[in-house]
Coordinates of C-alpha atoms in Angstrom, one line a residue:
M1 CA -77.3 -55.5 12.0
S2 CA -75.0 -53.1 10.3
K3 CA -71.3 -53.7 10.1
R4 CA -70.8 -50.9 12.6
D5 CA -73.2 -52.5 15.1
V6 CA -71.5 -55.9 14.7
Y7 CA -68.1 -54.2 15.3
E8 CA -69.3 -52.4 18.4
Q9 CA -70.8 -55.7 19.7
L10 CA -67.4 -57.4 19.2
M11 CA -65.5 -54.6 20.9
K12 CA -67.8 -54.7 23.9
H13 CA -67.1 -58.4 24.2
Q14 CA -63.4 -57.7 24.0
R15 CA -63.4 -55.1 26.7
E16 CA -65.2 -57.5 29.0
L17 CA -62.5 -60.1 28.2
A18 CA -59.8 -57.5 29.1
V19 CA -61.5 -56.8 32.5
L20 CA -61.6 -60.6 33.2
Q21 CA -57.9 -60.9 32.3
S22 CA -57.1 -58.0 34.5
C23 CA -58.5 -59.9 37.5
S24 CA -56.0 -62.7 36.8
A25 CA -53.2 -60.1 36.6
V26 CA -54.1 -58.7 40.0
L27 CA -53.9 -62.2 41.5
G28 CA -50.6 -62.8 39.7
W29 CA -49.2 -59.6 41.1
D30 CA -50.4 -60.4 44.6
Q31 CA -48.8 -63.9 44.4
Q32 CA -45.4 -62.4 43.7
T33 CA -45.6 -59.6 46.3
Y34 CA -47.8 -60.2 49.3
M35 CA -49.5 -63.6 49.1
P36 CA -48.4 -66.0 51.9
R37 CA -46.6 -69.1 50.7
A38 CA -49.3 -71.4 51.9
G39 CA -51.8 -69.8 49.6
A40 CA -50.1 -71.1 46.4
G41 CA -52.4 -74.2 46.0
Y42 CA -55.6 -72.3 46.3
R43 CA -54.2 -69.4 44.1
G44 CA -53.6 -72.0 41.4
E45 CA -57.3 -72.9 41.6
Q46 CA -58.4 -69.3 41.4
L47 CA -56.1 -68.6 38.4
A48 CA -57.2 -71.8 36.7
L49 CA -60.9 -70.8 36.9
L50 CA -60.2 -67.3 35.6
A51 CA -58.0 -68.8 32.8
K52 CA -60.9 -71.1 31.8
L53 CA -63.4 -68.2 31.9
S54 CA -61.1 -66.0 29.8
H55 CA -60.6 -68.8 27.3
E56 CA -64.3 -69.3 27.0
Q57 CA -64.8 -65.6 26.5
A58 CA -62.0 -65.4 23.9
T59 CA -63.3 -68.4 21.9
A60 CA -67.1 -67.7 22.3
S61 CA -69.4 -68.4 19.3
L62 CA -70.3 -64.7 19.4
V63 CA -66.7 -63.8 18.4
D64 CA -66.7 -66.3 15.5
E65 CA -70.1 -64.9 14.3
C66 CA -68.9 -61.3 14.4
L67 CA -65.7 -62.1 12.6
N68 CA -67.6 -63.9 9.9
Q69 CA -69.6 -60.8 9.3
L70 CA -66.6 -58.5 9.4
D71 CA -64.5 -59.3 6.4
D72 CA -61.5 -57.3 5.0
T73 CA -63.9 -54.9 3.3
A74 CA -65.9 -54.0 6.3
F75 CA -63.7 -51.0 7.1
P76 CA -60.8 -49.3 5.4
A77 CA -57.6 -51.4 5.6
D78 CA -55.7 -48.6 7.5
S79 CA -58.5 -47.8 9.9
E80 CA -58.6 -48.4 13.7
E81 CA -61.5 -50.7 13.2
S82 CA -59.6 -53.0 10.8
A83 CA -56.6 -53.1 13.2
N84 CA -58.8 -54.2 16.0
I85 CA -60.6 -56.8 13.9
R86 CA -57.3 -58.3 12.7
D87 CA -56.1 -58.6 16.3
V88 CA -59.2 -60.3 17.5
R89 CA -59.1 -62.7 14.5
R90 CA -55.5 -63.6 15.2
S91 CA -56.2 -64.2 18.9
F92 CA -59.4 -66.2 18.2
T93 CA -57.6 -68.4 15.7
R94 CA -54.8 -69.3 18.2
Q95 CA -57.0 -69.6 21.3
S96 CA -59.6 -71.8 19.5
K97 CA -56.9 -74.5 18.9
L98 CA -56.3 -74.8 22.7
S99 CA -58.7 -76.6 25.0
S100 CA -60.2 -75.3 28.2
R101 CA -58.5 -78.3 29.9
Y102 CA -55.1 -77.1 28.6
V103 CA -55.5 -73.4 29.8
E104 CA -56.7 -74.5 33.2
E105 CA -53.9 -77.0 33.6
L106 CA -51.3 -74.4 32.5
A107 CA -52.6 -71.9 35.0
T108 CA -52.4 -74.4 37.9
V109 CA -49.0 -75.8 36.9
T110 CA -47.3 -72.4 36.4
T111 CA -48.8 -71.0 39.7
L112 CA -47.1 -73.9 41.6
A113 CA -44.0 -73.6 39.5
Q114 CA -43.5 -70.0 40.4
E115 CA -43.7 -70.8 44.1
A116 CA -41.3 -73.7 43.6
W117 CA -38.9 -71.4 41.8
V118 CA -38.9 -68.9 44.7
E119 CA -38.2 -71.7 47.1
A120 CA -35.5 -73.3 44.9
R121 CA -33.8 -69.9 44.4
T122 CA -33.9 -69.2 48.1
K123 CA -32.5 -72.6 49.0
N124 CA -30.1 -72.7 46.1
D125 CA -31.5 -76.1 45.0
Y126 CA -32.4 -76.6 41.4
K127 CA -33.9 -80.1 42.2
L128 CA -36.8 -78.4 44.0
F129 CA -37.7 -76.7 40.7
E130 CA -36.8 -79.4 38.3
P131 CA -40.1 -81.4 38.3
H132 CA -42.1 -78.2 38.0
L133 CA -40.0 -77.1 35.0
S134 CA -40.6 -80.5 33.4
A135 CA -44.4 -80.0 33.8
V136 CA -44.3 -76.5 32.4
L137 CA -42.2 -77.6 29.5
K138 CA -44.4 -80.5 28.6
L139 CA -47.4 -78.1 28.4
K140 CA -45.6 -75.5 26.4
R141 CA -44.4 -78.2 23.9
E142 CA -48.1 -79.3 23.7
E143 CA -49.1 -75.7 23.0
A144 CA -46.6 -75.3 20.3
E145 CA -47.6 -78.6 18.6
T146 CA -51.3 -77.7 18.9
V147 CA -51.0 -74.2 17.6
G148 CA -48.8 -75.4 14.8
V149 CA -46.1 -73.8 12.7
P150 CA -45.8 -72.8 9.1
S151 CA -44.3 -75.2 6.6
G152 CA -40.6 -75.3 7.1
G153 CA -40.9 -73.5 10.4
H154 CA -39.6 -74.5 13.9
L155 CA -41.7 -75.6 16.9
Y156 CA -40.3 -72.6 18.8
D157 CA -42.0 -70.3 16.2
A158 CA -45.4 -71.0 17.7
L159 CA -44.3 -69.7 21.1
L160 CA -42.2 -66.8 19.9
D161 CA -45.1 -65.5 17.9
E162 CA -47.2 -65.0 21.1
Y163 CA -44.7 -62.4 22.2
E164 CA -43.3 -61.0 19.0
P165 CA -45.8 -61.6 16.2
G166 CA -44.2 -62.4 12.9
A167 CA -40.8 -63.2 14.3
T168 CA -39.2 -66.5 13.3
T169 CA -36.7 -68.8 15.0
A170 CA -34.5 -68.7 11.9
E171 CA -34.3 -64.9 12.2
I172 CA -33.7 -64.9 15.9
K173 CA -30.9 -67.5 15.6
Q174 CA -29.2 -65.5 12.9
L175 CA -29.5 -62.2 14.9
F176 CA -27.7 -63.7 17.9
A177 CA -25.1 -65.3 15.7
D178 CA -24.4 -61.9 14.0
L179 CA -24.4 -60.0 17.3
R180 CA -22.0 -62.5 18.9
K181 CA -19.5 -61.9 16.1
E182 CA -19.6 -58.2 16.7
L183 CA -19.7 -58.3 20.5
V184 CA -16.7 -60.6 21.3
P185 CA -14.0 -58.1 20.0
L186 CA -15.9 -55.2 21.5
I187 CA -15.9 -56.8 24.9
H188 CA -12.2 -57.6 24.6
A189 CA -11.5 -53.9 23.7
A190 CA -13.5 -52.6 26.7
T191 CA -11.8 -51.8 30.0
P192 CA -13.6 -52.6 33.2
A193 CA -14.1 -49.6 35.5
D194 CA -13.8 -49.3 39.3
T195 CA -17.4 -50.1 40.5
T196 CA -16.7 -49.9 44.3
V197 CA -18.7 -46.7 44.5
L198 CA -21.8 -48.7 43.7
H199 CA -21.1 -51.0 46.6
R200 CA -21.1 -48.6 49.5
S201 CA -23.8 -48.5 52.1
F202 CA -27.1 -47.4 50.5
P203 CA -30.0 -47.7 53.1
V204 CA -33.0 -49.3 51.5
E205 CA -35.5 -46.7 52.4
R206 CA -33.4 -44.0 50.9
Q207 CA -32.9 -46.1 47.8
R208 CA -36.7 -46.4 47.5
Y209 CA -37.2 -42.6 48.0
F210 CA -34.5 -41.7 45.5
A211 CA -35.6 -44.2 42.8
E212 CA -39.2 -43.2 43.1
G213 CA -38.2 -39.6 42.7
V214 CA -36.2 -40.2 39.6
A215 CA -39.0 -42.4 38.1
A216 CA -41.5 -39.7 38.8
A217 CA -39.3 -37.0 37.2
M218 CA -39.1 -39.2 34.1
G219 CA -42.8 -39.4 33.9
F220 CA -44.1 -42.5 35.8
D221 CA -47.3 -41.4 37.4
F222 CA -47.4 -42.7 41.0
Q223 CA -51.1 -41.5 41.3
A224 CA -51.8 -44.3 38.8
G225 CA -49.1 -46.7 39.9
R226 CA -47.0 -48.0 42.8
L227 CA -43.7 -49.6 43.6
D228 CA -43.3 -52.8 45.6
T229 CA -40.6 -55.4 46.3
T230 CA -40.4 -58.9 44.9
A231 CA -37.9 -61.7 44.1
H232 CA -37.8 -60.8 40.4
P233 CA -38.6 -57.3 39.2
F234 CA -41.6 -56.9 36.9
C235 CA -44.3 -54.5 35.7
S236 CA -48.0 -55.4 35.8
A237 CA -50.8 -53.3 34.4
F238 CA -54.4 -54.0 35.4
G239 CA -56.1 -51.3 33.3
P240 CA -56.5 -47.5 33.1
G241 CA -55.1 -45.9 36.2
D242 CA -53.5 -49.0 37.8
C243 CA -50.0 -50.0 36.9
R244 CA -47.7 -51.7 39.4
I245 CA -43.9 -52.0 39.2
T246 CA -41.6 -53.9 41.5
T247 CA -37.9 -54.1 42.3
R248 CA -35.5 -55.8 44.8
F249 CA -33.2 -53.9 47.0
N250 CA -29.6 -54.6 48.0
P251 CA -28.2 -52.1 50.6
Q252 CA -24.7 -52.9 49.4
H253 CA -25.4 -52.5 45.6
F254 CA -26.9 -49.3 44.3
N255 CA -27.5 -50.6 40.7
E256 CA -29.7 -53.5 41.6
A257 CA -32.8 -51.5 42.7
F258 CA -32.1 -48.2 40.9
F259 CA -31.8 -49.5 37.4
G260 CA -34.5 -52.1 38.1
V261 CA -36.9 -49.2 38.9
L262 CA -35.9 -47.2 35.8
H263 CA -36.4 -50.4 33.7
E264 CA -39.8 -51.2 35.1
A265 CA -40.9 -47.6 35.1
G266 CA -40.2 -47.6 31.4
H267 CA -42.6 -50.5 31.0
G268 CA -45.0 -48.6 33.3
M269 CA -44.9 -45.4 31.3
Y270 CA -45.7 -47.3 28.2
E271 CA -48.8 -48.8 29.9
Q272 CA -49.8 -45.4 31.3
G273 CA -49.4 -43.9 27.8
L274 CA -51.8 -46.3 26.1
R275 CA -55.2 -44.9 25.1
T276 CA -57.6 -45.4 27.9
D277 CA -60.6 -45.0 25.6
A278 CA -59.3 -48.1 23.6
F279 CA -58.8 -50.4 26.6
G280 CA -59.4 -54.0 25.7
T281 CA -58.8 -53.4 22.0
A282 CA -55.7 -53.7 19.9
C283 CA -55.4 -49.9 19.7
G284 CA -55.2 -49.7 23.5
T285 CA -52.7 -52.6 23.8
F286 CA -48.9 -52.7 23.5
A287 CA -47.6 -53.5 20.1
S288 CA -45.3 -56.4 21.1
L289 CA -43.0 -57.4 23.9
G290 CA -40.1 -56.3 21.8
I291 CA -41.6 -52.8 21.7
H292 CA -42.5 -53.0 25.4
E293 CA -38.8 -53.9 26.1
S294 CA -37.6 -51.0 24.0
Q295 CA -39.4 -48.7 26.4
S296 CA -37.9 -50.2 29.5
R297 CA -34.4 -50.5 28.0
F298 CA -34.6 -46.9 26.6
W299 CA -35.2 -45.3 30.0
E300 CA -32.8 -47.7 31.8
N301 CA -29.9 -47.5 29.3
Q302 CA -30.2 -44.8 26.6
V303 CA -31.3 -42.3 29.3
G304 CA -30.2 -43.7 32.7
R305 CA -26.7 -44.6 31.7
S306 CA -25.9 -41.6 29.6
W307 CA -23.4 -38.9 30.5
P308 CA -26.0 -36.0 30.6
F309 CA -28.2 -38.0 32.8
W310 CA -25.5 -38.3 35.5
Q311 CA -24.7 -34.6 35.1
G312 CA -28.1 -34.0 36.4
C313 CA -28.5 -37.0 38.7
L314 CA -25.3 -37.0 40.7
P315 CA -26.1 -33.8 42.6
R316 CA -29.5 -35.4 43.5
L317 CA -27.7 -38.6 44.5
K318 CA -25.4 -36.8 46.8
Q319 CA -28.4 -35.0 48.4
A320 CA -30.2 -38.3 48.9
F321 CA -27.2 -40.1 50.4
P322 CA -25.2 -37.5 52.4
G323 CA -21.8 -38.7 53.4
V324 CA -22.0 -41.8 51.1
V325 CA -21.1 -40.4 47.7
D326 CA -19.8 -36.9 48.6
D327 CA -16.4 -37.6 47.0
V328 CA -17.8 -39.1 43.8
S329 CA -17.3 -37.3 40.5
I330 CA -19.5 -37.5 37.4
A331 CA -16.7 -39.5 35.6
T332 CA -16.5 -42.0 38.4
I333 CA -20.2 -42.7 38.6
Y334 CA -20.6 -42.7 34.8
K335 CA -17.8 -45.2 34.4
A336 CA -19.1 -47.3 37.2
V337 CA -22.7 -47.7 35.9
N338 CA -21.3 -48.4 32.4
S339 CA -18.5 -50.7 33.3
V340 CA -18.1 -53.6 30.9
Q341 CA -17.3 -56.8 32.8
P342 CA -18.6 -60.3 32.0
S343 CA -20.8 -61.3 34.9
L344 CA -23.3 -64.0 36.0
I345 CA -26.5 -62.1 36.5
R346 CA -28.5 -60.9 33.5
V347 CA -30.4 -58.1 35.2
E348 CA -27.2 -56.6 36.4
A349 CA -25.3 -57.0 33.2
D350 CA -23.8 -54.1 31.3
Q351 CA -25.1 -53.0 27.9
L352 CA -22.3 -54.7 26.0
T353 CA -22.6 -58.2 27.5
Y354 CA -26.3 -58.2 28.1
N355 CA -27.3 -59.7 24.7
L356 CA -24.9 -62.6 25.3
H357 CA -26.9 -63.5 28.4
I358 CA -30.1 -63.4 26.3
G359 CA -28.5 -65.5 23.5
I360 CA -27.6 -68.2 26.0
R361 CA -31.2 -68.4 27.3
V362 CA -32.6 -68.6 23.8
E363 CA -30.2 -71.4 22.9
L364 CA -31.1 -73.4 26.1
E365 CA -34.9 -73.0 25.7
L366 CA -34.7 -74.1 22.1
A367 CA -32.8 -77.2 23.2
L368 CA -35.3 -77.8 26.0
L369 CA -38.3 -77.5 23.7
T370 CA -36.9 -79.9 21.1
G371 CA -35.7 -82.4 23.7
D372 CA -32.0 -81.9 22.8
L373 CA -31.5 -80.9 26.4
A374 CA -33.0 -82.8 29.3
V375 CA -34.4 -80.7 32.1
I376 CA -32.2 -82.6 34.6
D377 CA -29.1 -81.4 32.7
L378 CA -30.1 -77.7 32.6
P379 CA -27.7 -76.5 35.4
G380 CA -24.7 -78.1 33.7
A381 CA -25.6 -76.8 30.3
W382 CA -26.2 -73.3 31.7
N383 CA -22.8 -73.3 33.4
E384 CA -21.0 -74.6 30.4
A385 CA -22.5 -71.9 28.2
Y386 CA -21.6 -69.2 30.6
T387 CA -18.0 -70.5 30.8
K388 CA -17.7 -70.7 27.0
Q389 CA -19.4 -67.4 26.0
L390 CA -18.8 -65.1 28.9
G391 CA -15.8 -66.6 30.6
V392 CA -17.5 -66.8 34.0
T393 CA -18.9 -69.9 35.7
P394 CA -21.8 -70.0 38.2
T395 CA -20.9 -71.6 41.5
T396 CA -24.5 -71.9 42.7
D397 CA -27.9 -72.7 41.1
T398 CA -29.2 -69.3 42.3
E399 CA -26.7 -67.4 40.3
G400 CA -27.0 -69.8 37.5
C401 CA -30.2 -71.4 35.9
L402 CA -32.5 -70.2 38.8
Q403 CA -31.9 -66.5 38.4
D404 CA -34.9 -65.8 36.0
I405 CA -38.5 -66.4 36.7
H406 CA -39.6 -66.7 33.1
W407 CA -39.7 -70.4 32.5
S408 CA -41.7 -70.9 35.7
F409 CA -44.6 -68.9 34.3
G410 CA -44.3 -70.6 30.9
G411 CA -42.4 -67.8 29.2
F412 CA -40.7 -69.8 26.5
G413 CA -40.1 -67.5 23.6
Y414 CA -40.0 -64.4 25.8
F415 CA -36.3 -63.9 26.2
A416 CA -35.5 -63.0 22.6
T417 CA -37.7 -59.9 23.0
Y418 CA -35.2 -58.4 25.4
T419 CA -32.6 -58.2 22.6
L420 CA -35.1 -56.9 20.1
G421 CA -36.0 -54.3 22.7
N422 CA -32.4 -53.2 22.9
L423 CA -32.2 -52.7 19.2
F424 CA -35.5 -50.9 19.0
A425 CA -34.4 -48.6 21.9
S426 CA -31.2 -47.5 20.2
Q427 CA -33.0 -46.8 17.0
L428 CA -35.6 -44.8 18.9
L429 CA -32.9 -42.7 20.6
A430 CA -31.4 -41.8 17.2
A431 CA -34.9 -40.6 16.1
V432 CA -35.5 -38.7 19.4
R433 CA -32.1 -36.9 19.1
R434 CA -32.9 -35.9 15.5
E435 CA -36.2 -34.4 16.7
F436 CA -34.6 -32.7 19.7
P437 CA -31.2 -31.1 19.1
S438 CA -31.3 -29.9 22.7
W439 CA -31.7 -33.5 24.0
T440 CA -28.4 -33.6 25.8
D441 CA -29.2 -30.3 27.7
D442 CA -32.7 -31.5 28.4
I443 CA -31.6 -34.7 30.0
K444 CA -28.8 -32.9 32.0
N445 CA -31.5 -30.6 33.3
F446 CA -33.8 -33.5 34.2
E447 CA -36.2 -32.3 31.6
F448 CA -37.8 -35.5 30.2
S449 CA -41.2 -34.4 29.0
G450 CA -40.1 -33.8 25.4
T451 CA -38.7 -37.3 25.1
L452 CA -41.7 -38.9 26.8
N453 CA -44.2 -36.9 24.7
W454 CA -42.4 -38.0 21.6
L455 CA -42.7 -41.7 22.7
R456 CA -46.4 -41.1 23.6
K457 CA -47.1 -39.8 20.1
N458 CA -45.0 -42.2 18.1
I459 CA -45.3 -45.4 20.1
H460 CA -47.7 -45.5 23.0
Q461 CA -50.8 -43.9 21.5
L462 CA -50.6 -46.2 18.4
G463 CA -51.0 -49.3 20.5
R464 CA -51.1 -52.4 18.3
R465 CA -52.5 -50.6 15.3
L466 CA -49.2 -51.3 13.5
T467 CA -47.0 -54.3 13.7
S468 CA -43.7 -53.8 15.7
Q469 CA -41.8 -53.6 12.4
E470 CA -44.2 -51.1 10.9
L471 CA -44.2 -49.1 14.1
C472 CA -40.4 -49.0 14.1
T473 CA -40.2 -47.9 10.4
Q474 CA -42.9 -45.2 10.9
A475 CA -41.3 -43.8 14.1
T476 CA -37.7 -43.9 13.0
G477 CA -37.8 -43.7 9.2
T478 CA -36.1 -47.1 8.7
P479 CA -36.8 -50.8 9.4
L480 CA -35.3 -52.3 12.5
S481 CA -31.5 -52.7 12.3
A482 CA -28.8 -53.7 14.7
D483 CA -26.6 -51.0 13.2
F484 CA -28.0 -48.3 15.5
W485 CA -27.3 -50.3 18.6
L486 CA -23.8 -51.4 17.5
T487 CA -23.0 -47.8 16.6
E488 CA -24.1 -46.6 20.0
I489 CA -22.1 -49.3 21.8
R490 CA -19.0 -48.7 19.7
E491 CA -19.1 -45.0 20.5
K492 CA -19.5 -45.7 24.2
V493 CA -16.5 -48.0 24.2
K494 CA -14.5 -45.4 22.3
H495 CA -15.6 -42.7 24.7
F496 CA -14.2 -44.8 27.6
R497 CA -10.9 -45.4 25.8
D498 CA -10.3 -41.9 24.6
V499 CA -11.7 -39.8 27.4
F500 CA -11.0 -41.8 30.5

């Protein structure tokens, strides 16, 4: 067989694997939206079987044979083919170290853990989740030890690399240390705004209609996606033409659902912007979770919390909620959605304090992974960290260590990508504004196509052809730097102080 024939055989195999994995994604989405609670046990068996089949497909001898025939000289180094081969080789190397027993057990344990998390959160009782978290943590520690780390590395590196390839624990720890130094004085300099406008009566169905309308205007295609409700907002893409986003509604808090929808729609627009002809290959897959988060944070914050956005959005808000916000000015709503106030809930945190929420989670999961923090002591450690770093203390488990779903599905190493996403998003905004001098007017007029098309060209359509760092440098002209985010935040704080 020619190198081309071998390559095509490998890509066919990878596309079949992607279809199989998408079946698991459908079941996972159903579990968090419509599945009856009593179905958790059997759903665990279903997902375990699919995990086993996916693992067998990913580590099949055919993959090994094809990779052995496709060395670094098979195609040009900068070609699409080489990018796809590199990605398969990376995945094959990692997956081959894990046993079928392990992937089956992880699927079963995390399915039950997610259900236990929902129950514990609902009943405000960490003890209901504690044994499940212990089981998940044991398996993730086993995974990290099995996959292995480079000489001088940290056990956490092996899990972090799954979400942000190439990132290291040392770099992440230094990033949060540096950000914390910058953030503390900025938080002290910021003045909390009156947010009562966000806590008026906002009927859920009107919230849904309004949020869907704004997401559609931004570019989320509801002919190829849908919005549902869940305990924890997420986006799940099953393949070309099917991307699901979720949110949770609070009739007394506008922000909770609205910015949740903008955030998840940002994820969804990335998935909808990937090349459909490259489905199942690296070039049809998102670059990294940091880049994925940059898309959600970009639409939620850089667009959704900007002054020009609310110039265009407020008239639409008044139309959607007659009698509720008739008296509200642009300044009032802008200040309310950007108010800086240390708080307990990550997904409702302002731009300035958000990264402190993430830093706390990274510190805690590092300690859990190494055994420096016992699972039974997590609530106390969580509360202590919030008191020390944000000056607020949870009074319940639900508003404390049970607020995020990530650890229940085994997402150790995931949280750091939120902060990386924030940094990428600010840097992308600077590039977009250089490209479109009319950006302010465009957003004010609810004209988002120029921005979305730029992201399609420079981020979405490239898939995983480049690493996240290479993608950032190519799209923005410079390597990833926290300076763009810090500059944006400082300007926003100054804007509040000088103008309002």
